[in-house]
mmCIF file of C-alpha atoms and ligand atoms in Angstrom:
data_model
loop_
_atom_site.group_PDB
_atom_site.id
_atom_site.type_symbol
_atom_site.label_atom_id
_atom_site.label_comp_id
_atom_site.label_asym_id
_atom_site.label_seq_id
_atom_site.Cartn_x
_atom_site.Cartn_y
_atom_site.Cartn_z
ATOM 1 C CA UNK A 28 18.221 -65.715 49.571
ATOM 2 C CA UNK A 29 19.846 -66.807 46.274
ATOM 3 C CA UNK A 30 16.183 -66.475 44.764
ATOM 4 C CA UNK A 31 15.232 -63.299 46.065
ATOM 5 C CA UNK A 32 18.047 -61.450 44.938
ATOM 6 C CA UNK A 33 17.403 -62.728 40.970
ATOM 7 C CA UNK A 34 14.028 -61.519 41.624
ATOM 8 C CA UNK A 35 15.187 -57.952 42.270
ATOM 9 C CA UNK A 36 17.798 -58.104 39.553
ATOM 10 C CA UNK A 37 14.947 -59.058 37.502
ATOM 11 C CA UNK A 38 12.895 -56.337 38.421
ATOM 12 C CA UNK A 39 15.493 -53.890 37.939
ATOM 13 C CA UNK A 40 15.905 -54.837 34.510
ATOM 14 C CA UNK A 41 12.411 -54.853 33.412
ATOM 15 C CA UNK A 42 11.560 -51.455 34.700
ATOM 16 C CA UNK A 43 14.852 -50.023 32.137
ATOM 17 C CA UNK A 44 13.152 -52.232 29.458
ATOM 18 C CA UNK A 45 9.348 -50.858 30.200
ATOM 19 C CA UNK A 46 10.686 -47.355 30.775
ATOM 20 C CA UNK A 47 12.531 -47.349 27.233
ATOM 21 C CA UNK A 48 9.982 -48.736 25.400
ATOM 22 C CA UNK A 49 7.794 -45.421 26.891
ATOM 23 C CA UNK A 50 10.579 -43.432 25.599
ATOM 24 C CA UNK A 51 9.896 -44.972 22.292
ATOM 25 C CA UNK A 52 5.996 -44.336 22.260
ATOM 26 C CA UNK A 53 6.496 -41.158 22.952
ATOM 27 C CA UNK A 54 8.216 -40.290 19.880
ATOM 28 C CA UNK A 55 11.406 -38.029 19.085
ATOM 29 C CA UNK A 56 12.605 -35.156 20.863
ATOM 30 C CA UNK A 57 12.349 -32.809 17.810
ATOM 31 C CA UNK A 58 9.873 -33.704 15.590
ATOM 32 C CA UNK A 59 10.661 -32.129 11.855
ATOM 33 C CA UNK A 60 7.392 -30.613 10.251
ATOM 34 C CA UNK A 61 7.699 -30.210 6.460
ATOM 35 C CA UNK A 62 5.367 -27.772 5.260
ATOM 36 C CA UNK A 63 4.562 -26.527 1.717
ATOM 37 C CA UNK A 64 2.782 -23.387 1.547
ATOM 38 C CA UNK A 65 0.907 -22.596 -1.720
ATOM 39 C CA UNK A 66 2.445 -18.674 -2.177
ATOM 40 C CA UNK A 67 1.784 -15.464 -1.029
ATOM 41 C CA UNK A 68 -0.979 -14.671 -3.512
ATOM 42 C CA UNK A 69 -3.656 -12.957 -0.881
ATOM 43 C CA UNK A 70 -4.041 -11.343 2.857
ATOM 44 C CA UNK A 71 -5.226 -14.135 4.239
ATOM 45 C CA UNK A 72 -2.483 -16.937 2.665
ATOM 46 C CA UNK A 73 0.498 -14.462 4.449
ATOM 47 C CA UNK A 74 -1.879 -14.389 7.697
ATOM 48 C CA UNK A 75 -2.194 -18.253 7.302
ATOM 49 C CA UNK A 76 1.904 -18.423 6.809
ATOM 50 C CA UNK A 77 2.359 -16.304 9.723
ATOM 51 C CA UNK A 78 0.076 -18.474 12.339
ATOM 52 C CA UNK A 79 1.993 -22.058 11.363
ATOM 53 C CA UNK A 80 5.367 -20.238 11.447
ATOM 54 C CA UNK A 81 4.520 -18.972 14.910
ATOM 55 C CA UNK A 82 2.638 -21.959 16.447
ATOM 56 C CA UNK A 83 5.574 -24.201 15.803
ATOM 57 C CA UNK A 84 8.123 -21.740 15.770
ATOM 58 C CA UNK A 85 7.319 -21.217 19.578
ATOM 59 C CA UNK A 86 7.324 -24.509 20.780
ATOM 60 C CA UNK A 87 11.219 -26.087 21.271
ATOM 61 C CA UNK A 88 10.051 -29.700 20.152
ATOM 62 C CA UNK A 89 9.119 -28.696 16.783
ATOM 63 C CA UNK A 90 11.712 -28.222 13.863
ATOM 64 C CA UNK A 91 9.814 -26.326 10.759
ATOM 65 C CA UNK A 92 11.233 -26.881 7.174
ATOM 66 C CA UNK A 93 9.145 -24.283 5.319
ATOM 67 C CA UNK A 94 9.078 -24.771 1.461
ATOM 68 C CA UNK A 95 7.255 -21.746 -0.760
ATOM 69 C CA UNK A 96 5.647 -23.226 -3.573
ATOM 70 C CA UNK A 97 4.449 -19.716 -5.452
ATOM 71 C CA UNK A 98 1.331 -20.606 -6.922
ATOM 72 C CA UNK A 99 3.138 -24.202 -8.782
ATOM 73 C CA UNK A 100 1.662 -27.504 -8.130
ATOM 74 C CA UNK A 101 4.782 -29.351 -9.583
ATOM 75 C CA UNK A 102 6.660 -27.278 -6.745
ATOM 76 C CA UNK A 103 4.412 -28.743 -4.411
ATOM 77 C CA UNK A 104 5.811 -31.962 -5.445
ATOM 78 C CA UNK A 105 9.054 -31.621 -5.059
ATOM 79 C CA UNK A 106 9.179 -29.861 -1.617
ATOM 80 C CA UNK A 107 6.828 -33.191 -0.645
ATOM 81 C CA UNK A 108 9.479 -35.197 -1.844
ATOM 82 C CA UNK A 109 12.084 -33.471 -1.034
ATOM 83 C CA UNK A 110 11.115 -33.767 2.955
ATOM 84 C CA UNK A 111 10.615 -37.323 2.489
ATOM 85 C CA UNK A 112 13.728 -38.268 1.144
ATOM 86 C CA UNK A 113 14.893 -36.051 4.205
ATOM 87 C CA UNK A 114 12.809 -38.236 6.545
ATOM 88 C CA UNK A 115 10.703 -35.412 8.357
ATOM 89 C CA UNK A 116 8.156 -36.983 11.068
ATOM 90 C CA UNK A 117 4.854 -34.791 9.671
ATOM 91 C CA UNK A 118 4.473 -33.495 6.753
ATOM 92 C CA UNK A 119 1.399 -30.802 6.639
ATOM 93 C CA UNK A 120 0.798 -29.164 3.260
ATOM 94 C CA UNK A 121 -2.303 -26.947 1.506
ATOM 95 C CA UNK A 122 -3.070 -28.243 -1.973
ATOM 96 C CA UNK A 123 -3.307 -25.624 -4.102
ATOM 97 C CA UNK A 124 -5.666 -27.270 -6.486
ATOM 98 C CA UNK A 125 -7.428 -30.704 -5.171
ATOM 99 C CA UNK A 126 -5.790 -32.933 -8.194
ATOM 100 C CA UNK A 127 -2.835 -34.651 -9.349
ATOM 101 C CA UNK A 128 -0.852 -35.173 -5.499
ATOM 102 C CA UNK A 129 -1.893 -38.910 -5.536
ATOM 103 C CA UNK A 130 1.347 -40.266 -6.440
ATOM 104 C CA UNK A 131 3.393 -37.888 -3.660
ATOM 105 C CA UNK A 132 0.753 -38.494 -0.932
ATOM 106 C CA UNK A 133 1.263 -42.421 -1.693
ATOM 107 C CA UNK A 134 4.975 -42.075 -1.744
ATOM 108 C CA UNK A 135 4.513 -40.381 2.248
ATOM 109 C CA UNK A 136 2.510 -43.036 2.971
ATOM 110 C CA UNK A 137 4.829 -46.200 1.957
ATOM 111 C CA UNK A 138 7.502 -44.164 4.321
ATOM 112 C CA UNK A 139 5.354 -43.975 6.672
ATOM 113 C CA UNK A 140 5.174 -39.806 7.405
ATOM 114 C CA UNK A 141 1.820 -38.745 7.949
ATOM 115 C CA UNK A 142 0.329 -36.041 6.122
ATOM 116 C CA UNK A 143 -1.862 -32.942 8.140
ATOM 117 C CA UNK A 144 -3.792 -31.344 5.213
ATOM 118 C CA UNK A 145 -4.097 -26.756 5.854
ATOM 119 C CA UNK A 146 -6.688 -24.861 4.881
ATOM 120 C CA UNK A 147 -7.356 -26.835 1.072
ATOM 121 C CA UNK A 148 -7.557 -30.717 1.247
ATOM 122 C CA UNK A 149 -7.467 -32.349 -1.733
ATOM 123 C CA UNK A 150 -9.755 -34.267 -4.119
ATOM 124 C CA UNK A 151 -12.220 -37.149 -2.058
ATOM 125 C CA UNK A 152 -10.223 -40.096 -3.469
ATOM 126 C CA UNK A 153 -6.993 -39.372 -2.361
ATOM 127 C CA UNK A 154 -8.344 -38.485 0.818
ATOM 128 C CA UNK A 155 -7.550 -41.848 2.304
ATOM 129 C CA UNK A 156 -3.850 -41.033 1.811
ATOM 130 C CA UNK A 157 -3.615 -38.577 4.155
ATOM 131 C CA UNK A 158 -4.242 -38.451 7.965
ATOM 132 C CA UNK A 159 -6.642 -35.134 8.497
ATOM 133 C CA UNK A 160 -7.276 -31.490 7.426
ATOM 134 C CA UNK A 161 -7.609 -28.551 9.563
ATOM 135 C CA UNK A 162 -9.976 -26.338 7.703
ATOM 136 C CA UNK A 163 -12.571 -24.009 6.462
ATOM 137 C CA UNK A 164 -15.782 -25.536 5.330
ATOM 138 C CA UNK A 165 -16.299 -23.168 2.243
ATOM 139 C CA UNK A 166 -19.376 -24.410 1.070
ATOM 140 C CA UNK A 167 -21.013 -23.046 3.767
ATOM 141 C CA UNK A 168 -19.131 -19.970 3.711
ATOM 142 C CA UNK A 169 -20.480 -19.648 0.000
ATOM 143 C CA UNK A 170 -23.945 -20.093 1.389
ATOM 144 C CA UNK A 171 -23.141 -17.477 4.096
ATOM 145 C CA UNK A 172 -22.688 -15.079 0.998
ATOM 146 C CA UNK A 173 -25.802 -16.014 -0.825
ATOM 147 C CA UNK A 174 -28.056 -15.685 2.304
ATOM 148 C CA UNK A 175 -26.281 -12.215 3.474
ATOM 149 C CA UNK A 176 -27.537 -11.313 -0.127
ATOM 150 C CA UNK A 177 -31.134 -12.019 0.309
ATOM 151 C CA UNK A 178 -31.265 -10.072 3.532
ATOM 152 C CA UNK A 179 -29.672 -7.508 2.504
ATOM 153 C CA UNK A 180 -31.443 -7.273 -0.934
ATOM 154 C CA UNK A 181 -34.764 -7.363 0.984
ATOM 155 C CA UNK A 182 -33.811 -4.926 3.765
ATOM 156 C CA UNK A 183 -33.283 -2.672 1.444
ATOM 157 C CA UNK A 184 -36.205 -3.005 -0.829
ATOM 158 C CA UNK A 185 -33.809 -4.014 -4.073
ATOM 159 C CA UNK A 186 -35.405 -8.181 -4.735
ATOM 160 C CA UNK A 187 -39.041 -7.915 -5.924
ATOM 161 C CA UNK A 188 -38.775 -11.549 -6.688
ATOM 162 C CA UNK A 189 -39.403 -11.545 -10.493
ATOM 163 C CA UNK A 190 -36.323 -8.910 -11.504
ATOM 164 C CA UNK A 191 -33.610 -10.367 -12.553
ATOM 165 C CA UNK A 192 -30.642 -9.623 -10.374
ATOM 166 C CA UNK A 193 -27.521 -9.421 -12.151
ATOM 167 C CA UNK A 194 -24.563 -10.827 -10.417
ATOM 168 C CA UNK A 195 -20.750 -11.159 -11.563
ATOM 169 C CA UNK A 196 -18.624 -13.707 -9.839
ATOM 170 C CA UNK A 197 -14.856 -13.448 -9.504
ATOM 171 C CA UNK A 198 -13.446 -16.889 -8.636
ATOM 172 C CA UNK A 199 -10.768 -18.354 -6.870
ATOM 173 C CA UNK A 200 -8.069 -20.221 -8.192
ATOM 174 C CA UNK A 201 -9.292 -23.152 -10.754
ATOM 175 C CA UNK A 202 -9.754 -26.315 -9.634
ATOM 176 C CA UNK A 203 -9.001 -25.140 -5.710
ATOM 177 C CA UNK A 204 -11.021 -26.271 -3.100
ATOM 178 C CA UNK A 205 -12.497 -22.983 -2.473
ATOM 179 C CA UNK A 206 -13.268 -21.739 -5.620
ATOM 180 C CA UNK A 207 -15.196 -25.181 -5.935
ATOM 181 C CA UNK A 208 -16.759 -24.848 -3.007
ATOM 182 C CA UNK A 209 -17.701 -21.483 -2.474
ATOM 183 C CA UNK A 210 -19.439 -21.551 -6.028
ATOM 184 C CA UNK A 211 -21.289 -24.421 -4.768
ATOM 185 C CA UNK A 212 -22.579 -22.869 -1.478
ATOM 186 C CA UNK A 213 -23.888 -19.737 -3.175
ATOM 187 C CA UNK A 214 -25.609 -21.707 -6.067
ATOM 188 C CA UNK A 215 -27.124 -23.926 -3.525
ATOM 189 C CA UNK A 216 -28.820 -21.041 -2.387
ATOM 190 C CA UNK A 217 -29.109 -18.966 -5.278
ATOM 191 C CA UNK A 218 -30.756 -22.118 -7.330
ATOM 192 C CA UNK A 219 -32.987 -23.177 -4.244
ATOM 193 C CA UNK A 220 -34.851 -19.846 -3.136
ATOM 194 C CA UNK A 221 -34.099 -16.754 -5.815
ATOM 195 C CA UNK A 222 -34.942 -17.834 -9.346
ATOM 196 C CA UNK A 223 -34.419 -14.516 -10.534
ATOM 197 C CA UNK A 224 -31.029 -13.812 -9.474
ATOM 198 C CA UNK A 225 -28.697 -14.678 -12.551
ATOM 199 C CA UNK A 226 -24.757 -14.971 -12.476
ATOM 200 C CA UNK A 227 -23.906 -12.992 -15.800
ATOM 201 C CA UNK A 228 -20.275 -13.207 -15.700
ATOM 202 C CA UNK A 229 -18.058 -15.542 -13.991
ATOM 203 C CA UNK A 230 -14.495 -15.974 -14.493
ATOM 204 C CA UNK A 231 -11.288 -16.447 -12.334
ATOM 205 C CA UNK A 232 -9.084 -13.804 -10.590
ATOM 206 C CA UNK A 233 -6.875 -16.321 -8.946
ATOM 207 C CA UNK A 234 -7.228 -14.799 -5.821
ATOM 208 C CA UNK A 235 -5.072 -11.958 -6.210
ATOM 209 C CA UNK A 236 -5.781 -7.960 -6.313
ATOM 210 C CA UNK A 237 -4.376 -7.699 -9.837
ATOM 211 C CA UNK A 238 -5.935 -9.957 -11.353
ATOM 212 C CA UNK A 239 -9.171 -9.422 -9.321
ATOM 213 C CA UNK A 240 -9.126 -5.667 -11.028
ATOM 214 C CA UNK A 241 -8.141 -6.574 -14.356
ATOM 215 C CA UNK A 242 -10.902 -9.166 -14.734
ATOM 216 C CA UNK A 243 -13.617 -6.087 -13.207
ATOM 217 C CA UNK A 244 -12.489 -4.063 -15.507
ATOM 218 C CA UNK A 245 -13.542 -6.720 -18.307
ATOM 219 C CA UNK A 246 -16.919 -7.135 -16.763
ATOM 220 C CA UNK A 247 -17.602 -4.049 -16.455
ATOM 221 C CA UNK A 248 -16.904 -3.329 -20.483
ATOM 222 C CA UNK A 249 -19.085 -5.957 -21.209
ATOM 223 C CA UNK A 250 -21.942 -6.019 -18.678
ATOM 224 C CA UNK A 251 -24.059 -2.412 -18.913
ATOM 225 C CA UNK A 252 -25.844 -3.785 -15.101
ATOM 226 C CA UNK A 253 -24.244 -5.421 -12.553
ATOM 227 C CA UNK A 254 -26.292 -5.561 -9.303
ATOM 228 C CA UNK A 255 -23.824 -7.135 -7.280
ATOM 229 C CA UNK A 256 -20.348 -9.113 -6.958
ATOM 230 C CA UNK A 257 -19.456 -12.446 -5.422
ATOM 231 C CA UNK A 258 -15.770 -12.305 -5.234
ATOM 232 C CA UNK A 259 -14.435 -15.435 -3.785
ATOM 233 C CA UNK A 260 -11.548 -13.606 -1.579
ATOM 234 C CA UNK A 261 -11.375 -9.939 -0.071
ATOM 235 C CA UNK A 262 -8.654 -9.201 -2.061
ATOM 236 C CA UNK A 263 -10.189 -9.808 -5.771
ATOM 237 C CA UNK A 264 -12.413 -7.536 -4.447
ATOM 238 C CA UNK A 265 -10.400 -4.977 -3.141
ATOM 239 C CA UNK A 266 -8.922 -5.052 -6.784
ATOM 240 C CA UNK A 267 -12.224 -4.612 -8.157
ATOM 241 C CA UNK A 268 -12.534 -1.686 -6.635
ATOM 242 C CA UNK A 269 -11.009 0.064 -7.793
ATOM 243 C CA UNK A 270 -11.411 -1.005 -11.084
ATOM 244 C CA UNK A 271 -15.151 0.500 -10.243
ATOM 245 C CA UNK A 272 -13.906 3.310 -8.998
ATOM 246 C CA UNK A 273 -12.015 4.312 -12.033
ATOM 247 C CA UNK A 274 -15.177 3.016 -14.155
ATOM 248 C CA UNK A 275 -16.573 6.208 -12.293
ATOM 249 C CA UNK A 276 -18.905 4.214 -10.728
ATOM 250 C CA UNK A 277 -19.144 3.610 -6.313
ATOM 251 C CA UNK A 278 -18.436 0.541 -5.333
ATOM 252 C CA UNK A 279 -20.417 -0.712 -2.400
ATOM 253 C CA UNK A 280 -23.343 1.262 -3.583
ATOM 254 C CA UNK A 281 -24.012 0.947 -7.326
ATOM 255 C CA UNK A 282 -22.602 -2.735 -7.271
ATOM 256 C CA UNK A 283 -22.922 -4.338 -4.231
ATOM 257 C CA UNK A 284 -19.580 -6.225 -2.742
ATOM 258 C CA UNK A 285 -19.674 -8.967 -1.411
ATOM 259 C CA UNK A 286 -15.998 -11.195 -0.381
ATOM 260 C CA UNK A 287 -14.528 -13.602 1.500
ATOM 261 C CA UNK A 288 -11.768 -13.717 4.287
ATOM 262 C CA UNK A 289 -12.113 -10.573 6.840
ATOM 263 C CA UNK A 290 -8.550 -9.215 5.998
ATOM 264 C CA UNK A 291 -7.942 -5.917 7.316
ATOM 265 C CA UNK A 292 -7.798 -4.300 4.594
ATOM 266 C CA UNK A 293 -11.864 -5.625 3.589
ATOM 267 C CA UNK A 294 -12.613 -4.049 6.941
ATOM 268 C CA UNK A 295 -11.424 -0.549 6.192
ATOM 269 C CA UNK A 296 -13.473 -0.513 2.746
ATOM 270 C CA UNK A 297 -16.395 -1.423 4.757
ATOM 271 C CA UNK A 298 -15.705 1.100 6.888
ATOM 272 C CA UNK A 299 -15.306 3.955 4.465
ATOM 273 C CA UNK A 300 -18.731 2.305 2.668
ATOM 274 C CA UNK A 301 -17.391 1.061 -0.565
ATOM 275 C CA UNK A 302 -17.849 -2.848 0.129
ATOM 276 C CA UNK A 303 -21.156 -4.335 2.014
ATOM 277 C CA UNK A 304 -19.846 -7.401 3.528
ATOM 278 C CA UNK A 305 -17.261 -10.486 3.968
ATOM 279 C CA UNK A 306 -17.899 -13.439 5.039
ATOM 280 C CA UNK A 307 -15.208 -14.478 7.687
ATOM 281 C CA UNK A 308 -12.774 -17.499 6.532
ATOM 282 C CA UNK A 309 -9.661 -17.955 9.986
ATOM 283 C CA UNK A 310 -6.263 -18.380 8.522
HETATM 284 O O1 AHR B 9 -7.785 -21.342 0.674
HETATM 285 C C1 AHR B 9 -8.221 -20.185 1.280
HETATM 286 C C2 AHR B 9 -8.211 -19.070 0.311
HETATM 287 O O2 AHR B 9 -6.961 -18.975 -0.318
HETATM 288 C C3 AHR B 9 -8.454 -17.703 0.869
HETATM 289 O O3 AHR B 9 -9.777 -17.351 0.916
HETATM 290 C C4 AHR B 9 -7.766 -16.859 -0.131
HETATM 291 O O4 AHR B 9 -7.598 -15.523 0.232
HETATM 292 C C5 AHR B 9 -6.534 -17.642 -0.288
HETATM 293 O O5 AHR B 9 -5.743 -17.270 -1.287
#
């Protein structure tokens, strides 16, 4: 009798011990996200904002600590430091160019906060230091671009093969993942299968409209044909243009326009004919 009732007592306390230690697996009851968001430089990066804001802002076991970086990499790193000196459980973060976050994503690391990469991961060998991305792959969205060109080139009777084709390229941020990548995707193509298409200009608009129209309005002093341009985002080429409009020439039809994104606002100028295409990139 004597044994039987240790047994239960023993039973008793081993299912509070194996139920607690459950409890433990499963983690906290709020689990505090840091994320550091590159700026507000485009469409797609206040689109991109919105979506993490909302996903986590909807669901009660999630605590967001949002840190704006505006376009500075040494902001980056303090906002990643600053949340783990704060002890957050996740930190998730878009590198706004893929170098020099080594040290920072080692520091996460040693505490033991795992890092979700958004939208731009950064370079290959500190890719061990963080856990996973949840991205775009933008070479082949800079492939995309390059083989919508050849159709449309050859649909319309305007690639004989041997003419040169005279293309201006407005990149992305330097040293970003997608400006790196989407470069590469449309060379790939550009180098494989159309010897005679040429990128004449090239130079970076940082991904905003301003900047997008002021460096246009450079190529377009300096370049007496341009067949087409490769902007890396819709909204460098929403800047541009207009820079081609006021260079009283039509966009979408004297220079074909080709971007990157599908913003809204790349939609309507499709719509009203003065930009051909854009190649869809989900925030
Ligand atoms: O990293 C994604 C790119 O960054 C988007 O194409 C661009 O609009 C943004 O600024």
């Amino acid at each position: 009798m004597k044994r039987t009732k240790v047994f239960v007592a023993l039973l008793f306390i081993l299912s509070f011990v194996f139920v607690g230690a459950a409890c433990a697996a499963e983690g906290p009851e709020t689990w505090i996200v840091g994320f550091s968001q590159i700026g507000a430089e485009s469409e797609w990066r206040n689109a991109n904002t919105f979506s993490v804001q909302h996903a986590i802002g909807e669901d009660p076991t999630f605590l967001l600590v949002f840190s704006d970086a505006q376009q500075k990499q040494e902001n980056q790193i303090k906002a990643l430091r600053s949340f783990i000196a704060r002890g957050v459980d996740v930190i998730a973060f878009t590198a706004l160019v893929e170098t020099g976050y080594g040290p920072v994503l080692q520091e996460a690391k040693d505490a033991g906060i795992p890092v979700i990469m958004i939208d731009r991961d950064v370079a290959v060998e500190d890719r061990h230091l963080r856990l996973t991305i949840m991205g775009s792959d933008f070479v082949e969205e800079g492939r995309k671009a390059a083989n919508w060109l050849a159709g449309y080139l050859k649909e319309k009777g305007l690639d004989d093969g041997a003419t040169q084709v005279n293309i201006v390229e407005l990149q992305g941020t330097v040293g970003s993942a997608p400006a790196i990548e989407r470069k590469q995707g449309f060379e790939e193509i550009m180098n494989a299968s159309h010897p005679n298409w040429a990128i004449v200009r090239s130079q970076t608009g940082n991904f905003t409209r301003s900047e997008g129209k002021a460096v246009m309005e450079a190529f377009l002093k300096a370049e007496r044909n341009i067949d087409v341009l490769y902007a890396h985002n819709d909204d460098m080429a929403l800047g541009a243009i207009q820079a081609i409009e006021e260079a009283g020439l039509k966009p979408g039809v004297d220079i074909i326009i080709i971007g990157v994104d599908a913003v809204k606002g790349a939609f309507a100028e499709i719509l009203a004919g003065r930009m051909n295409v854009t190649v869809e990139c989900s925030p």
